[in-house]
Amino acid sequence: MANERNELQHMTWKEIDQVFQNDPVIIIPLGSMEVQGPHAPTGDYLVAEEAAAEACKRSGAYCLPVVPFGNSEYFRSFSGTVSVRPDTLYNWVMDMCTSLIEHGITKILFLNGHAGNDSILENVARDIRREKNLVLCRLNIWRTATPQLKKELYGDKAGSIGHGGGIVDAVDRYLFPHDVKEELVGPSDIVKKWENFEATGIGKVNICGIEGYVYTNFEDLSVQGCLGDPYVSTSETGRILFERMVECCCNFVEKMKLSDMHAVK
């Protein structure tokens, strides 16, 4: 009776009840709605949603609807960014997990598409381990693009990859080509220095050759919201990156299926 798409929102409660008898892996996709440069859609949660659906189709896992908003505090000056507080996201995801666990689910995978969510999801997982004796899992879809893969795909242009230009908009070009509007890109306005600091990323600076933190916002580094080269990616690059994240997710699911996800007391 399993739904062909393996997405719980398209199934009846009777179908779900039967599926849950086998304690399947349940994927919770998460992302954000935030600036991705002047040319790419703000809804980058859409990538996590697509990756989760495709991974479920291939692996036999099931997924919940995507959590579309994340903690995007440093992007909030850009129109369209919707940032939720850490405790809001924590409570939202905790309630989702609790609902699943109440019906016997022990295998939950967060498929996360936004770095700002990572620490919050870890807090959820740690609390569930302590309170429910279950070990949850998390995979950041963008971390599946290893330095080696980036080098293979971008060659000597790998160093020009950054927020608003590179990995995310590459997958957007593959999945949502009509939403990418290169004509909106202006001249590069990337700032490499903030006050007396060498800026290396959002809130990151170089101190004695190591990473330090100065809590700047995105607009301090680029008014148009682009820290990478918006022309460096292609639809084919995006296809390869998307396949990689789905492959990694499926591998994760298979290992979870073979594991008892209860913590050892």
Coordinates of C-alpha atoms in Angstrom, one line a residue:
M1 CA 0.0 0.0 0.0
A2 CA 3.0 2.3 0.1
N3 CA 2.6 5.5 -1.8
E4 CA 4.7 5.6 -4.9
R5 CA 6.2 8.9 -4.0
N6 CA 6.9 7.9 -0.4
E7 CA 5.8 11.3 0.8
L8 CA 3.6 11.0 3.9
Q9 CA 1.5 14.1 3.0
H10 CA 0.2 12.2 -0.1
M11 CA -0.8 9.1 1.9
T12 CA -3.8 8.3 4.0
W13 CA -3.4 7.6 7.7
K14 CA -4.3 4.0 7.1
E15 CA -1.4 3.7 4.6
I16 CA 0.9 5.4 6.9
D17 CA -0.1 3.2 9.8
Q18 CA 0.8 0.1 7.8
V19 CA 4.1 1.6 6.7
F20 CA 5.0 2.5 10.3
Q21 CA 4.6 -1.1 11.4
N22 CA 8.0 -1.7 9.8
D23 CA 9.7 1.3 11.5
P24 CA 11.0 2.8 8.3
V25 CA 13.6 5.6 8.0
I26 CA 11.8 8.9 8.0
I27 CA 13.5 11.9 6.4
I28 CA 12.8 15.4 7.6
P29 CA 14.0 17.9 5.0
L30 CA 14.9 21.4 6.2
G31 CA 16.2 24.5 4.5
S32 CA 15.7 28.3 4.5
M33 CA 14.3 31.2 2.6
E34 CA 17.1 33.7 2.2
V35 CA 19.1 35.7 -0.2
Q36 CA 21.1 33.6 -2.7
G37 CA 22.5 36.4 -4.8
P38 CA 20.5 38.7 -7.0
H39 CA 19.8 36.0 -9.5
A40 CA 18.8 32.8 -7.7
P41 CA 15.5 32.1 -5.9
T42 CA 15.3 32.7 -2.2
G43 CA 13.6 29.4 -1.5
D44 CA 16.7 27.2 -1.2
Y45 CA 14.6 24.8 0.9
L46 CA 13.2 23.6 -2.4
V47 CA 16.5 21.7 -3.0
A48 CA 16.3 19.8 0.3
E49 CA 12.6 19.0 -0.6
E50 CA 13.6 17.6 -4.0
A51 CA 16.6 15.7 -2.7
A52 CA 14.5 14.1 0.1
A53 CA 11.7 13.1 -2.4
E54 CA 14.2 11.6 -4.8
A55 CA 16.2 9.8 -2.1
C56 CA 12.9 8.3 -0.7
K57 CA 12.0 7.1 -4.1
R58 CA 15.3 5.3 -4.5
S59 CA 15.9 4.0 -1.0
G60 CA 12.4 3.2 0.3
A61 CA 12.5 5.8 3.0
Y62 CA 9.6 8.1 3.7
C63 CA 9.7 11.9 4.2
L64 CA 7.6 14.6 5.8
P65 CA 6.9 18.0 4.2
V66 CA 9.9 20.3 4.2
V67 CA 10.5 22.8 7.0
P68 CA 11.0 25.9 4.8
F69 CA 12.3 28.5 7.2
G70 CA 15.6 28.4 9.1
N71 CA 17.7 30.6 11.4
S72 CA 19.0 33.1 8.9
E73 CA 19.8 36.1 11.1
Y74 CA 22.7 37.4 9.1
F75 CA 20.7 37.6 5.9
R76 CA 17.6 39.3 7.3
S77 CA 18.3 42.7 5.8
F78 CA 17.6 41.3 2.3
S79 CA 13.9 41.3 1.2
G80 CA 12.4 37.9 1.1
T81 CA 14.5 36.4 3.8
V82 CA 12.4 34.8 6.5
S83 CA 14.4 34.0 9.6
V84 CA 13.0 32.1 12.6
R85 CA 14.6 32.2 16.1
P86 CA 16.6 29.2 17.3
D87 CA 13.9 28.3 19.9
T88 CA 11.2 28.5 17.3
L89 CA 13.0 26.0 15.0
Y90 CA 13.9 23.8 17.9
N91 CA 10.3 23.5 19.1
W92 CA 9.0 23.0 15.6
V93 CA 11.4 20.1 14.9
M94 CA 11.1 18.7 18.3
D95 CA 7.3 18.5 18.0
M96 CA 7.7 16.8 14.6
C97 CA 10.0 14.2 16.0
T98 CA 7.8 13.6 19.1
S99 CA 4.8 13.0 16.8
L100 CA 6.8 10.4 14.9
I101 CA 8.3 8.7 18.0
E102 CA 4.8 8.4 19.5
H103 CA 3.9 6.2 16.6
G104 CA 6.9 3.9 16.9
I105 CA 9.4 5.6 14.6
T106 CA 13.0 5.1 15.8
K107 CA 14.9 6.1 12.6
I108 CA 14.9 9.8 11.8
L109 CA 17.2 11.6 9.4
F110 CA 17.4 15.4 9.2
L111 CA 18.3 16.3 5.6
N112 CA 19.4 19.8 6.1
G113 CA 20.0 22.5 3.5
H114 CA 21.0 25.4 5.6
A115 CA 24.1 25.7 7.8
G116 CA 22.3 28.0 10.3
N117 CA 20.1 25.1 11.3
D118 CA 22.9 22.6 12.1
S119 CA 23.5 23.5 15.7
I120 CA 19.8 23.7 16.5
L121 CA 19.2 20.3 15.0
E122 CA 22.0 18.9 17.1
N123 CA 20.4 20.2 20.2
V124 CA 17.1 18.5 19.2
A125 CA 18.9 15.2 18.6
R126 CA 20.9 15.4 21.9
D127 CA 17.7 16.1 23.9
I128 CA 15.9 13.2 22.2
R129 CA 18.8 10.9 22.9
R130 CA 18.7 11.8 26.6
E131 CA 14.9 11.7 26.9
K132 CA 13.9 9.0 24.5
N133 CA 17.1 6.9 24.2
L134 CA 17.1 7.3 20.4
V135 CA 20.0 8.3 18.2
L136 CA 19.0 10.6 15.4
C137 CA 21.0 11.5 12.2
R138 CA 21.7 14.6 10.2
L139 CA 23.2 15.2 6.7
N140 CA 23.9 18.6 5.3
I141 CA 23.2 18.4 1.6
W142 CA 25.7 21.1 0.7
R143 CA 28.6 19.3 2.5
T144 CA 28.3 16.5 0.1
A145 CA 30.2 18.6 -2.4
T146 CA 33.7 17.7 -1.2
P147 CA 36.8 19.8 -2.0
Q148 CA 37.8 17.1 -4.5
L149 CA 34.4 17.2 -6.2
K150 CA 34.5 21.0 -6.4
K151 CA 37.9 20.8 -8.0
E152 CA 36.7 18.3 -10.5
L153 CA 33.7 20.4 -11.4
Y154 CA 35.2 23.9 -11.3
G155 CA 38.9 23.4 -11.9
D156 CA 40.9 26.6 -11.3
K157 CA 37.6 28.5 -10.7
A158 CA 36.9 26.5 -7.5
G159 CA 38.2 29.4 -5.4
S160 CA 35.5 31.7 -6.8
I161 CA 32.7 29.6 -5.3
G162 CA 30.8 31.4 -2.5
H163 CA 27.3 32.2 -1.2
G164 CA 25.3 33.5 -4.1
G165 CA 27.6 32.0 -6.7
G166 CA 28.5 28.4 -7.1
I167 CA 27.0 25.4 -5.4
V168 CA 23.4 26.4 -4.6
D169 CA 22.7 28.3 -7.8
A170 CA 24.2 25.4 -9.8
V171 CA 21.5 23.0 -8.4
D172 CA 18.9 25.8 -9.0
R173 CA 20.0 25.9 -12.6
Y174 CA 19.3 22.2 -12.9
L175 CA 16.1 21.9 -10.9
F176 CA 14.5 25.3 -11.4
P177 CA 16.1 26.9 -14.5
H178 CA 13.3 29.4 -15.1
D179 CA 13.8 30.8 -11.6
V180 CA 17.4 31.8 -12.2
K181 CA 17.7 35.4 -13.6
E182 CA 21.3 36.3 -14.5
E183 CA 20.2 39.6 -15.9
L184 CA 19.8 40.9 -12.4
V185 CA 23.4 40.4 -11.5
G186 CA 25.4 43.7 -11.1
P187 CA 29.1 44.3 -10.9
S188 CA 30.9 42.4 -8.2
D189 CA 30.8 44.4 -4.9
I190 CA 32.4 41.8 -2.6
V191 CA 34.3 43.4 0.3
K192 CA 37.4 41.5 1.4
K193 CA 38.0 43.6 4.5
W194 CA 35.8 44.8 7.3
E195 CA 37.4 47.6 9.4
N196 CA 40.9 46.2 10.2
F197 CA 40.0 42.6 9.6
E198 CA 40.5 40.3 6.6
A199 CA 37.1 38.9 5.9
T200 CA 37.0 35.3 4.8
G201 CA 33.2 34.7 5.0
I202 CA 30.0 35.7 6.8
G203 CA 31.2 36.5 10.3
K204 CA 34.6 35.0 9.7
V205 CA 38.0 36.6 9.6
N206 CA 41.6 35.6 9.3
I207 CA 43.6 35.9 12.5
C208 CA 47.2 34.6 12.5
G209 CA 46.3 32.2 9.7
I210 CA 43.3 30.7 11.5
E211 CA 39.6 31.3 11.5
G212 CA 38.3 33.9 13.9
Y213 CA 34.8 35.4 14.3
V214 CA 33.5 38.9 14.0
Y215 CA 29.8 38.9 13.8
T216 CA 29.2 40.8 10.6
N217 CA 26.0 40.5 8.5
F218 CA 25.9 39.6 4.9
E219 CA 25.3 43.1 3.7
D220 CA 28.7 44.1 5.3
L221 CA 30.4 42.0 2.6
S222 CA 28.1 42.4 -0.4
V223 CA 25.2 44.8 -0.9
Q224 CA 23.8 42.7 -3.8
G225 CA 24.1 39.5 -1.8
C226 CA 26.8 37.7 -3.7
L227 CA 30.1 36.3 -2.4
G228 CA 30.8 34.0 -5.2
D229 CA 30.9 34.1 -9.0
P230 CA 27.3 33.8 -10.3
Y231 CA 28.4 32.8 -13.7
V232 CA 30.7 29.9 -12.7
S233 CA 28.0 27.2 -12.6
T234 CA 26.0 25.4 -15.2
S235 CA 22.9 23.1 -15.2
E236 CA 25.1 20.1 -15.8
T237 CA 27.2 21.0 -12.8
G238 CA 24.0 21.2 -10.8
R239 CA 22.9 17.8 -12.0
I240 CA 26.1 16.2 -10.8
L241 CA 25.9 18.0 -7.4
F242 CA 22.2 17.0 -7.0
E243 CA 23.0 13.3 -7.8
R244 CA 25.8 13.4 -5.3
M245 CA 23.5 14.6 -2.4
V246 CA 20.9 12.1 -3.3
E247 CA 23.5 9.3 -3.4
C248 CA 24.8 10.3 0.0
C249 CA 21.3 10.4 1.5
C250 CA 20.5 7.0 0.1
N251 CA 23.7 5.6 1.6
F252 CA 22.8 7.1 4.9
V253 CA 19.4 5.6 4.8
E254 CA 20.7 2.1 4.0
K255 CA 23.0 2.2 7.0
M256 CA 20.2 3.4 9.3
K257 CA 18.0 0.5 8.1
L258 CA 20.6 -2.0 9.2
S259 CA 21.1 -0.3 12.6
D260 CA 19.4 -0.3 15.9
M261 CA 19.1 3.4 16.5
H262 CA 18.6 3.0 20.3
A263 CA 21.4 4.5 22.4
V264 CA 23.4 2.1 24.5
K265 CA 22.7 2.8 28.2

